[in-house]
Short mmCIF file of C-alpha atoms in Angstrom, two decimals:
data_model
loop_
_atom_site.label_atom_id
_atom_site.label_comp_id
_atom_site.label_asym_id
_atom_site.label_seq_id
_atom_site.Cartn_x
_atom_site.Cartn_y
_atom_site.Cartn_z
CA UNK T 56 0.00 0.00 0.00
CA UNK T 57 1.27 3.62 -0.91
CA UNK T 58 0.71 6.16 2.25
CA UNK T 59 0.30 10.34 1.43
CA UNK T 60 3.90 10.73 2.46
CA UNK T 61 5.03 7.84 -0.67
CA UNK T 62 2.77 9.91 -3.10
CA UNK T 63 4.74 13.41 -1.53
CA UNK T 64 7.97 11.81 -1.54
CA UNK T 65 7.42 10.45 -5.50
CA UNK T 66 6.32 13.47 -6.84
CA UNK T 67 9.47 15.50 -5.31
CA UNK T 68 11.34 12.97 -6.41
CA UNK T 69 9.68 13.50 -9.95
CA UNK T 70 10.38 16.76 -9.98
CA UNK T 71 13.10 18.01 -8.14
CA UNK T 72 15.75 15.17 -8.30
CA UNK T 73 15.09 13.36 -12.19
CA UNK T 74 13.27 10.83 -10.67
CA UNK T 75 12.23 8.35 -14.08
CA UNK T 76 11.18 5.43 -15.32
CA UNK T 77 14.46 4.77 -17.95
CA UNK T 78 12.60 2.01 -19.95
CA UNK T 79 10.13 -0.28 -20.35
CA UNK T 80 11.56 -3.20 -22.14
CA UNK T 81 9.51 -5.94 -23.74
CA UNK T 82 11.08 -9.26 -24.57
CA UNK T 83 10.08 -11.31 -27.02
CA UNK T 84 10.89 -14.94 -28.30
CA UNK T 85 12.02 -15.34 -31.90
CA UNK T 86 12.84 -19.26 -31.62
CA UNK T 87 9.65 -19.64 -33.81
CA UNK T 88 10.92 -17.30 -36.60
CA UNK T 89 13.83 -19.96 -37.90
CA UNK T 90 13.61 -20.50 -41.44
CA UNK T 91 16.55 -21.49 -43.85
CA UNK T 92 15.49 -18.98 -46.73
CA UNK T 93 16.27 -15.83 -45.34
CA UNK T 94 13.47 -13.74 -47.09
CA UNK T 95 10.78 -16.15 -44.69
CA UNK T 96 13.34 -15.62 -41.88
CA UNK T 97 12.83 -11.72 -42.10
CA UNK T 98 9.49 -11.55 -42.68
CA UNK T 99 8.58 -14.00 -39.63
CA UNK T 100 10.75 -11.52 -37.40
CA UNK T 101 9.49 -8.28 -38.96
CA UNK T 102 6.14 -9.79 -38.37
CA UNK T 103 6.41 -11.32 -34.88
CA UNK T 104 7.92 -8.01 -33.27
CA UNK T 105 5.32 -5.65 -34.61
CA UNK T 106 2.56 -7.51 -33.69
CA UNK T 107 3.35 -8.59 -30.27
CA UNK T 108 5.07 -4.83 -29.35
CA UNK T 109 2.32 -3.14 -31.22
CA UNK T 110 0.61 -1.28 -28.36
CA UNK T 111 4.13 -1.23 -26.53
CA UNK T 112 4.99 2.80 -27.18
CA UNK T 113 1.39 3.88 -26.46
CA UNK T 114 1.04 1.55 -23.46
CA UNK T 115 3.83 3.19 -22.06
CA UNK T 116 2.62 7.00 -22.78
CA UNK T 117 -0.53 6.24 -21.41
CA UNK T 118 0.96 5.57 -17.94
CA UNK T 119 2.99 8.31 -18.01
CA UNK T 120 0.11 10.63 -18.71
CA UNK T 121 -1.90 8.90 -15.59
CA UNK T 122 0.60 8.57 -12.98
CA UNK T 123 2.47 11.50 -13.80
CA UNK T 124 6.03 9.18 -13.74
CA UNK T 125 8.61 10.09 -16.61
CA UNK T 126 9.12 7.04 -18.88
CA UNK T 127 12.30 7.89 -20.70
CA UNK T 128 12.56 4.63 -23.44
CA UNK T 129 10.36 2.08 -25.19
CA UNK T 130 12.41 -0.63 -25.92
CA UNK T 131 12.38 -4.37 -27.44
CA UNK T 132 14.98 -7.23 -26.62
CA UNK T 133 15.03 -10.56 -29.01
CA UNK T 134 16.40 -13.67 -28.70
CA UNK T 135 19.99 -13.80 -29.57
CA UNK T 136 19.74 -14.01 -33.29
CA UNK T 137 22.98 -16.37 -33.41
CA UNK T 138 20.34 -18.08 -31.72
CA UNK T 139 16.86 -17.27 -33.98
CA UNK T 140 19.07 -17.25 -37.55
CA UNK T 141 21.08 -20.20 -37.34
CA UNK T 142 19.04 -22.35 -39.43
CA UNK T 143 19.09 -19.93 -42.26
CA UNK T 144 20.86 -20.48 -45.14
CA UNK T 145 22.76 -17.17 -45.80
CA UNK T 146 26.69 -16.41 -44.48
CA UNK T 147 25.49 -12.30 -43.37
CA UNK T 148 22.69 -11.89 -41.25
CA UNK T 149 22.33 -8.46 -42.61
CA UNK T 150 19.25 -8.68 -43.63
CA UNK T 151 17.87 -9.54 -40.12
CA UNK T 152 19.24 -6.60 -38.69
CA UNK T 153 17.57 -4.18 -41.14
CA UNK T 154 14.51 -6.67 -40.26
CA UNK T 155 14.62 -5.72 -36.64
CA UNK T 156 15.43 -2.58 -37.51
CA UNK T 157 12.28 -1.59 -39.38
CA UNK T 158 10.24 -3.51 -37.37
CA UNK T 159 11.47 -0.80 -34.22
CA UNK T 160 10.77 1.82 -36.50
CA UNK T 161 7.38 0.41 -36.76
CA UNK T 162 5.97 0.07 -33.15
CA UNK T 163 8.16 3.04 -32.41
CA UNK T 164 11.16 2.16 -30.23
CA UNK T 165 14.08 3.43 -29.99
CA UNK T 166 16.51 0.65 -29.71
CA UNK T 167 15.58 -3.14 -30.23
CA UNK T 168 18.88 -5.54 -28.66
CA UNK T 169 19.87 -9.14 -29.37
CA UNK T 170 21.69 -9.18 -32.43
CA UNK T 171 23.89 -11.34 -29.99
CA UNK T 172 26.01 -14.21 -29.62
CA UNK T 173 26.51 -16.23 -26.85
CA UNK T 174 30.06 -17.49 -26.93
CA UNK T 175 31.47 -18.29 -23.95
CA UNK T 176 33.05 -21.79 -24.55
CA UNK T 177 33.20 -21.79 -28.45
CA UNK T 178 31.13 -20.45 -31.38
CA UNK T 179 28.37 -22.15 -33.48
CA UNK T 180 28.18 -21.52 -37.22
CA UNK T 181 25.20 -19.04 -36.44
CA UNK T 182 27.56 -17.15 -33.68
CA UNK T 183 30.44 -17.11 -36.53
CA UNK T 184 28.03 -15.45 -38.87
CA UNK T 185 26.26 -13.13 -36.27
CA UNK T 186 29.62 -11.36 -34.77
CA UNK T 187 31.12 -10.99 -38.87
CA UNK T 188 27.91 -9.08 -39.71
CA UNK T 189 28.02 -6.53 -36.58
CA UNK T 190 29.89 -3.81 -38.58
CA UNK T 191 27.90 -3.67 -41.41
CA UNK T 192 24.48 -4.38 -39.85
CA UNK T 193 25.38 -1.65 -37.34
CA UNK T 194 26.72 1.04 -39.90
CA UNK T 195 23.33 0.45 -42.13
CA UNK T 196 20.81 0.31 -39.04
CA UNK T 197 19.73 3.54 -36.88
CA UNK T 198 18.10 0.87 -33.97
CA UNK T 199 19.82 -2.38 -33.64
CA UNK T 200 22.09 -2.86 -30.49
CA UNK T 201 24.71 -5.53 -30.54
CA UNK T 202 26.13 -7.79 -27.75
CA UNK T 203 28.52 -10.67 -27.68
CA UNK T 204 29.19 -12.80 -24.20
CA UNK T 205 32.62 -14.14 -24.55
CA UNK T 206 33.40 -15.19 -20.68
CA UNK T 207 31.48 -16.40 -17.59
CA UNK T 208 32.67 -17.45 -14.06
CA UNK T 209 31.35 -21.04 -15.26
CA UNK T 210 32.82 -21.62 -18.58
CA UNK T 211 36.25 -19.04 -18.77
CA UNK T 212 37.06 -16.82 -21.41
CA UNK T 213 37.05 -17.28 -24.69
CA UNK T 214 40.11 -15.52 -25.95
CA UNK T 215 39.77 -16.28 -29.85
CA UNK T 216 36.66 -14.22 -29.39
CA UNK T 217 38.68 -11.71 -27.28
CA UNK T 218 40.52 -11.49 -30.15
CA UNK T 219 37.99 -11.27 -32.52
CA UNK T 220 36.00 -8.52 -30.99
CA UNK T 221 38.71 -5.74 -30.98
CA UNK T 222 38.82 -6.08 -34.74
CA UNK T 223 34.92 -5.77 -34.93
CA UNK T 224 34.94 -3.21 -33.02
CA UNK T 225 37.66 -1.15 -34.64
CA UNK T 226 35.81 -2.28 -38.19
CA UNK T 227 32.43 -0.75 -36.41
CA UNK T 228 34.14 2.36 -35.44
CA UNK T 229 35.83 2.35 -39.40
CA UNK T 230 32.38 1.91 -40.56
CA UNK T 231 31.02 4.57 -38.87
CA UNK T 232 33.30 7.03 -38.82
CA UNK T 233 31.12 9.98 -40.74
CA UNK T 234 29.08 9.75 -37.46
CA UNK T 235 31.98 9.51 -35.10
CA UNK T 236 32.18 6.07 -34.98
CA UNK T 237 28.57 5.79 -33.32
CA UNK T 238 28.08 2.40 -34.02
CA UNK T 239 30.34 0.91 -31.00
CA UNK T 240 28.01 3.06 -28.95
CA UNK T 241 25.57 -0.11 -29.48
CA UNK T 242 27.78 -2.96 -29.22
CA UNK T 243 29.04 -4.19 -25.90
CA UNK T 244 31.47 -7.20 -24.70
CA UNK T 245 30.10 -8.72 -22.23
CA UNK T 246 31.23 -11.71 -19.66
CA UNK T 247 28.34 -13.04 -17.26
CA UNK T 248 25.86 -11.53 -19.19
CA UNK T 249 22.08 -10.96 -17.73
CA UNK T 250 19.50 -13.34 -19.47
CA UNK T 251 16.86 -10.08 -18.22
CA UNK T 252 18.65 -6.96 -19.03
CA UNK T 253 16.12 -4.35 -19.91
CA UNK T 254 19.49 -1.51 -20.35
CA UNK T 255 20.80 -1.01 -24.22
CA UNK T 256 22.76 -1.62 -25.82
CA UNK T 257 23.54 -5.06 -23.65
CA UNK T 258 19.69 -6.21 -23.24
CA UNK T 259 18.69 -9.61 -25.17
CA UNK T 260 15.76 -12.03 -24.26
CA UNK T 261 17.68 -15.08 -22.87
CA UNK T 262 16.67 -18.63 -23.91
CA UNK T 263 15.45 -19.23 -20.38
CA UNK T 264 12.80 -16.53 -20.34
CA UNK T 265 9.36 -17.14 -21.46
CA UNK T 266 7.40 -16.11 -24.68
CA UNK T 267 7.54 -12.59 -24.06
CA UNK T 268 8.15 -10.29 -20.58
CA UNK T 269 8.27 -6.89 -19.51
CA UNK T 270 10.68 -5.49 -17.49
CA UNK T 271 11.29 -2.31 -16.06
CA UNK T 272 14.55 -0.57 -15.66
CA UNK T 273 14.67 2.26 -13.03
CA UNK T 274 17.05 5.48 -12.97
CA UNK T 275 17.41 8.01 -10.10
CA UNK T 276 21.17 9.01 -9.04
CA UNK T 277 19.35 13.04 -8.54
CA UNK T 278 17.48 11.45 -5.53
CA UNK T 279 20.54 9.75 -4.04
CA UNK T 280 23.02 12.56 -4.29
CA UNK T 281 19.88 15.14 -2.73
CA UNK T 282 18.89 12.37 0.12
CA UNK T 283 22.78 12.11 0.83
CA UNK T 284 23.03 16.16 1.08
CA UNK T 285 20.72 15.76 4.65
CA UNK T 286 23.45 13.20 6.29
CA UNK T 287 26.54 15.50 5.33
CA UNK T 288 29.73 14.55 7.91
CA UNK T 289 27.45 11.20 9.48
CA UNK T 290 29.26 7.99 9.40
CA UNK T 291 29.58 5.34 6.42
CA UNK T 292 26.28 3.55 8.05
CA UNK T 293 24.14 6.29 8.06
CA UNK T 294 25.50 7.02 4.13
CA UNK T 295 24.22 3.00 3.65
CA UNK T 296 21.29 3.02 5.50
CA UNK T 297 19.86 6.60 3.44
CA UNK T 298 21.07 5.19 -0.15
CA UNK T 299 18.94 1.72 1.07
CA UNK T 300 15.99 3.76 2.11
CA UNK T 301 16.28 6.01 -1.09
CA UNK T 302 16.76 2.36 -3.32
CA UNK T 303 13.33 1.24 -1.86
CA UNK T 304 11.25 4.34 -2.96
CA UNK T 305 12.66 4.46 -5.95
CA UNK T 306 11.92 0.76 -7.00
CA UNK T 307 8.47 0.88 -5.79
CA UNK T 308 7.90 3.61 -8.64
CA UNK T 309 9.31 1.00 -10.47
CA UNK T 310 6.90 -1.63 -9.16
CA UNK T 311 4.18 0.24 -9.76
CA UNK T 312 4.84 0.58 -13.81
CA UNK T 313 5.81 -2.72 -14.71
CA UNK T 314 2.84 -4.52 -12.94
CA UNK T 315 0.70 -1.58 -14.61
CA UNK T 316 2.28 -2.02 -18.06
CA UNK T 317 2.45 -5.70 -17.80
CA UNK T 318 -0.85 -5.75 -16.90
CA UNK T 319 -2.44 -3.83 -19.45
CA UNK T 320 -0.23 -5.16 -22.76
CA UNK T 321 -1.63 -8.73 -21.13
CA UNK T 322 2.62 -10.17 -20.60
CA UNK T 323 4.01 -11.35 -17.48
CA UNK T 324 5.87 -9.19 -15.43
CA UNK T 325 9.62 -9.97 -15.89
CA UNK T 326 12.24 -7.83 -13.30
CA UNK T 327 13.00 -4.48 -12.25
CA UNK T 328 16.38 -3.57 -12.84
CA UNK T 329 16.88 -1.16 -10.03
CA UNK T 330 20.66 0.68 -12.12
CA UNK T 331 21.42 4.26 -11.39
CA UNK T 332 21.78 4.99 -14.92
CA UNK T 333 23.27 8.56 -15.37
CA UNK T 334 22.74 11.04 -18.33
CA UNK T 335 24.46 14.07 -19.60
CA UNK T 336 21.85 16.42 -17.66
CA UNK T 337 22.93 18.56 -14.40
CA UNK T 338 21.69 16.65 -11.62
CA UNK T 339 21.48 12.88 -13.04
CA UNK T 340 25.06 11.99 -12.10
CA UNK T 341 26.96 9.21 -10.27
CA UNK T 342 30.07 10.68 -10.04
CA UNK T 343 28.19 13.70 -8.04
CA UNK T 344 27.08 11.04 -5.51
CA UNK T 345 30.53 9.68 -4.95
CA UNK T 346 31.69 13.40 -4.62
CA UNK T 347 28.92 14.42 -1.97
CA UNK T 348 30.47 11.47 0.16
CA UNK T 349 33.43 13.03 0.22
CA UNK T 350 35.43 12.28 -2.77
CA UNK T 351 36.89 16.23 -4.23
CA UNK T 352 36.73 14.77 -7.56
CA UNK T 353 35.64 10.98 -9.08
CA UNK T 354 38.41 9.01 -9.46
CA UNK T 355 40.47 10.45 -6.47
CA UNK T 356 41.54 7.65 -3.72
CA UNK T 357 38.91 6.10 -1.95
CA UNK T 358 36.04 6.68 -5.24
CA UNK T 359 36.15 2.43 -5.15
CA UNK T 360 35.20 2.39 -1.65
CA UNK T 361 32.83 4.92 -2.32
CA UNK T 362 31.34 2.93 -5.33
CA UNK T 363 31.38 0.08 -3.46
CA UNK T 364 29.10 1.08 -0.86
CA UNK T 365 26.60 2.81 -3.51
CA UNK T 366 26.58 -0.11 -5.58
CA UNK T 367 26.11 -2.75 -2.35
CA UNK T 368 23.30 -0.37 -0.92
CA UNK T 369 20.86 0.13 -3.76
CA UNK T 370 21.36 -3.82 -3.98
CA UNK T 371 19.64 -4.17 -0.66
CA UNK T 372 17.42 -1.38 -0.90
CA UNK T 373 15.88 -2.59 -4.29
CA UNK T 374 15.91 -6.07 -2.95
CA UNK T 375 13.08 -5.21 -0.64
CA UNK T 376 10.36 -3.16 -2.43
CA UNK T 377 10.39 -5.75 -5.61
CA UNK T 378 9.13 -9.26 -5.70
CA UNK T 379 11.74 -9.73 -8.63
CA UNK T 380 14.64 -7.77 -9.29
CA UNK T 381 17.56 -8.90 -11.94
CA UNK T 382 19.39 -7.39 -14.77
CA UNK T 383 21.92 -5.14 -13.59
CA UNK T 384 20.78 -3.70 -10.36
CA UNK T 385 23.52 -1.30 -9.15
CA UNK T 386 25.36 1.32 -10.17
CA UNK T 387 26.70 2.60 -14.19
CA UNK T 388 29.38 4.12 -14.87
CA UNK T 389 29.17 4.88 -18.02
CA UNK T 390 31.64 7.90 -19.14
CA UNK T 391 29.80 9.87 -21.94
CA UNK T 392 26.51 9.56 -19.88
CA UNK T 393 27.68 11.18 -16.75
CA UNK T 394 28.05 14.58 -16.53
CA UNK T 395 30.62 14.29 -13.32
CA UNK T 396 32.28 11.82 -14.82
CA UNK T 397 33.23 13.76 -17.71
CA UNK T 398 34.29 16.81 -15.74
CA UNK T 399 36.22 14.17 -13.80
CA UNK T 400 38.01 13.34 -16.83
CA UNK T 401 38.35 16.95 -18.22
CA UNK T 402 39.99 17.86 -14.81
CA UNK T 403 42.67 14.44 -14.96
CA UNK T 404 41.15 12.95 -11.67
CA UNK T 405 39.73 10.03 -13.59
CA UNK T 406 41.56 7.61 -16.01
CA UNK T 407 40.87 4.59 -18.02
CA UNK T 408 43.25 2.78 -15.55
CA UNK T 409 41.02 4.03 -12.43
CA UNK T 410 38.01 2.93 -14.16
CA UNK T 411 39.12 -0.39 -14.50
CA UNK T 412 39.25 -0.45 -10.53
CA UNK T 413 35.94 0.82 -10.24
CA UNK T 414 34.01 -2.06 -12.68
CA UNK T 415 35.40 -4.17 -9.75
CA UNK T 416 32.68 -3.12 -8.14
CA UNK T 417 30.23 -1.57 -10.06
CA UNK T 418 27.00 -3.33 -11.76
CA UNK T 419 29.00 -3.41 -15.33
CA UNK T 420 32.17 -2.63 -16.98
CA UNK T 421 34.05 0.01 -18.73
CA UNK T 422 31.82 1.82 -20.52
CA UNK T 423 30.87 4.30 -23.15
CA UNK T 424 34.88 5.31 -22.79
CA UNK T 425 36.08 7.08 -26.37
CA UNK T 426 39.43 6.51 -26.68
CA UNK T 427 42.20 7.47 -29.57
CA UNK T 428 40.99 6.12 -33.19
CA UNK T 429 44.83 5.09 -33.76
CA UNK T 430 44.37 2.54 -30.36
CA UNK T 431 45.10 -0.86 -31.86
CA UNK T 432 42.75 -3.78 -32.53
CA UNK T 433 45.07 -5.42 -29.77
CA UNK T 434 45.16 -3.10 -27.50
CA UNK T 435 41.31 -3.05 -27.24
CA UNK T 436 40.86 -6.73 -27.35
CA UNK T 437 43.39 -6.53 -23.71
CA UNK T 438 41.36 -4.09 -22.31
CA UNK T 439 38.10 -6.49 -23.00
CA UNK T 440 40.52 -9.66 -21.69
CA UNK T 441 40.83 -7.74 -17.92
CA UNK T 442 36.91 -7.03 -17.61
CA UNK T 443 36.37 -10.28 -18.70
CA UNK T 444 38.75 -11.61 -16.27
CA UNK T 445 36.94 -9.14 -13.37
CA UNK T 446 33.92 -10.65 -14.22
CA UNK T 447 34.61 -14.31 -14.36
CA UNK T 448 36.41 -14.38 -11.26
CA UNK T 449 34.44 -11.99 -8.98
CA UNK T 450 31.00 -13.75 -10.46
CA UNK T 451 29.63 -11.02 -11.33
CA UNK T 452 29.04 -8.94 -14.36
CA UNK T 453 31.20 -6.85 -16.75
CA UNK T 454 31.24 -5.19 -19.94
CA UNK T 455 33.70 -3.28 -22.47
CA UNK T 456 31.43 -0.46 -24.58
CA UNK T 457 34.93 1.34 -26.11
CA UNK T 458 34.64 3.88 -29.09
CA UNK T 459 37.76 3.94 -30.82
CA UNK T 460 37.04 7.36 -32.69
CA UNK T 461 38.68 7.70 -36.16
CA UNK T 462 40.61 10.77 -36.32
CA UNK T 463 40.41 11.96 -32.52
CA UNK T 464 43.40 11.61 -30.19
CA UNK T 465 43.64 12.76 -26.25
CA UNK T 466 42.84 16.12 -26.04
CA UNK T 467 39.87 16.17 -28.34
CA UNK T 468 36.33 15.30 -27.49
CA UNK T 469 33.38 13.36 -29.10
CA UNK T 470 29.63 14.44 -29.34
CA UNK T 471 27.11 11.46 -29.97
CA UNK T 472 23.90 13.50 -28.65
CA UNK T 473 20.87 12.60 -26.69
CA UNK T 474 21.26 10.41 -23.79
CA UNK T 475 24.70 9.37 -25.39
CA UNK T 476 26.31 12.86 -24.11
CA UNK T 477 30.01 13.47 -25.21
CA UNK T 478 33.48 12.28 -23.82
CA UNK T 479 36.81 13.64 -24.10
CA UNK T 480 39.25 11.00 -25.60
CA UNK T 481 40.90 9.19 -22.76
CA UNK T 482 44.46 7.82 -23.15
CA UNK T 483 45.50 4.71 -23.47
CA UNK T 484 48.96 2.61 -22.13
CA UNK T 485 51.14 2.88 -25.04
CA UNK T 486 52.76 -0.84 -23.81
CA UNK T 487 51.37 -3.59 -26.14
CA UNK T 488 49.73 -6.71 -25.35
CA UNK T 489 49.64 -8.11 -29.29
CA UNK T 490 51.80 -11.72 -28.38
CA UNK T 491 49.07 -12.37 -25.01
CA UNK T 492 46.29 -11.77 -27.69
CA UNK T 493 47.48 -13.76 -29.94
CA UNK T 494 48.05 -16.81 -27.73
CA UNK T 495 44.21 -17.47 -28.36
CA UNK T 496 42.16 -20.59 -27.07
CA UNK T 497 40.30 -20.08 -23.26
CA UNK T 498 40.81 -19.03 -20.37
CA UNK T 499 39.98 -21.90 -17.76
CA UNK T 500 37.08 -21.02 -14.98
CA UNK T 501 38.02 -20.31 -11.70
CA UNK T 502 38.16 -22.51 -9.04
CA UNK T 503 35.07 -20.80 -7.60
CA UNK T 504 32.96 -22.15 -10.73
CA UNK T 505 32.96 -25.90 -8.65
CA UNK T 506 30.09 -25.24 -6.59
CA UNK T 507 28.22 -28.27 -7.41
#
């Protein structure tokens, strides 16, 4: 039940602090769609999404207009089409992603994820196919995201894929370049990735989830950093115990929506992803909450420990006001995004290097983080290698989203608009790592993947 003082506390929320809804995400099988002649193939995906998200965008309007809550994003995730395509006779899958790509444009979303592969411990023909079309389908596509899981804490890593992926992405970045390489903004690396991720450009509908689902990802780092402003100079378990109270409020907002939209487009009700998901805007920032801890600038010493208790307490608090919460659940650190984080940068208290510390214990990875266009194939499949390695043995989940921008070096900055923002170029070690990356094969798993 929702007392007076909830409704108050929402609506200042709402409006004071940036208090929103991020997306609704609706995921939907396409293990029916498999065809060998690719024409059938497209159609029967064109055809599935549109009708099944067809009241999707106006669904979520609707509850926005009644309940007064901000819903930033429609969005659609798909099963992996390594996955959906495989049985098609074709060597691009292309085709599928313009597919998907008008079929978005059709219901109205902005992004549609799960032109994905799931690679972990080897590649299928359909996963060989699916990661050699990303460039292409991502350079002639305004919609499709694009993710590839090439390490868990059960399986290892799989380093030919390691490999693999820092030439796609520096052929994405190539293809794109008249738009600033923009199309590594929607392709991510991932290792332990989330079967329920409503968050682009890393969301796909995992083979273990049912026909279709809706889930609900919630954003509100303004309402953290302003409850955090009224325990100034209180101990670390005051700081917890606000960010935990602060995490439940926010996810019952969250609550609220995806029962309502689930409800009324007649899916079950998937997850809330409880992520404080920056943006570019004053106000919407991680980075600010680490600073009002105490931190004079993100990426000084002790933003980890900082992290570490944000990231631990919206956890708990989100835990409690949701009878399911998955995806991502934490905190993002995404650098273009944050508006602290790229003042951090633009002042030299935050570094790639730093960053890598901080996905330690974050809810992702490195991410959104332009770098020099001249930074090797190599040198970006490393930098994937040590999330990936993060990841697998800390269990938990971690991503590489790198823009290698054609043209810029440190010094310059990037622009990719919207909720996107704009970095400056960070540097990157000018040591090479070419004879590790070319060692290929895997990675074993951890010890800690014996649990049986």
């Amino acid at each position: 039940m929702f007392t007076m003082q909830d409704v108050n506390d929402t609506n200042r929320m709402i409006e004071e602090n940036k208090l929103d809804i991020r997306t609704i995400t609706m995921g939907i099988s396409l293990r029916d769609c498999g065809h060998p002649d690719s024409k059938v193939l497209c159609r029967n995906i064109y055809d599935k999404v549109t009708r099944t998200a067809e009241k999707l965008v106006q669904t979520g309007e609707d509850i926005e207009a009644e309940y007064g809550i901000p819903i930033i994003n429609k969005r659609i995730s798909v099963t992996p089409i390594a996955i959906a395509a495989e049985s098609c006779q074709t060597d691009s899958y292309v085709e599928v992603a313009r597919a998907l790509d008008a079929a978005a444009k059709e219901v109205g979303v902005n992004f549609i994820g799960g032109f994905s592969a799931l690679v972990e411990k080897g590649y299928t023909n359909g996963d060989r196919i699916l990661i050699r079309s990303i460039p292409e389908a991502l350079a002639v596509t305004e919609r499709v995201c694009s993710s590839v899981n090439l390490g868990s804490t059960k399986a290892g890593i799989n380093m030919d894929c390691v490999r693999e992926m820092g030439e796609i992405i520096k052929l994405t970045a190539e293809r794109t370049k008249d738009r600033d390489a923009l199309g590594c903004a929607k392709l991510v690396v991932f290792a332990n990735a989330p079967e329920d991720n409503p968050f682009m450009a890393g969301a796909f509908h995992g083979v273990g989830e049912p026909e279709t689902t809706i889930h609900v990802g919630v954003s509100g780092p303004g309402v953290v950093k302003r409850a955090l402003e009224d325990v100034r100079g209180r101990d670390f378990s005051t700081v917890a115990e606000t960010i935990k109270r602060t995490a439940f409020k926010i996810t019952r907002v969250g609550q609220l929506v995806a029962q309502e939209a689930a409800r009324r487009l007649g899916h079950p009700f998937g997850i809330i992803d409880l992520s404080l998901a920056p943006t570019p805007a004053v106000g919407d920032s991680v980075a600010h909450i680490l600073e009002e801890m105490g931190i004079e600038s993100c990426g000084a010493p002790g933003t980890t420990a900082a992290l570490a208790l944000l990231n631990d307490a919206v956890k708990k608090g989100g835990l409690m006001a949701s009878s399911h919460v998955g995806g991502l659940s934490g905190a993002f650190i995404p650098v273009s995004e944050d508006a602290g984080m790229i003042a951090a940068v633009e002042r030299g208290s935050l570094s790639l290097e730093k960053l890598e510390a901080m996905t330690c214990v974050c809810s992702v990875g490195l991410d959104m983080i332009a770098v020099p266009g001249d930074t090797s194939a190599a040198t970006i499949s490393a930098i994937i290698a040590d999330e990936a390695a993060i990841g697998m043995i800390n269990n938990k989940t971690t991503a590489v989203r790198i823009i290698p921008v054609p043209g810029k070096k440190v010094g310059d900055s990037v622009e990719f608009g919207g909720l996107l923002g704009y970095s400056p170029i960070l540097a990157v070690s000018k040591f090479k790592s070419d004879d590790f990356i070319a060692r290929g094969g895997r990675i074993p798993a951890p010890v800690r993947s014996l649990t049986n």
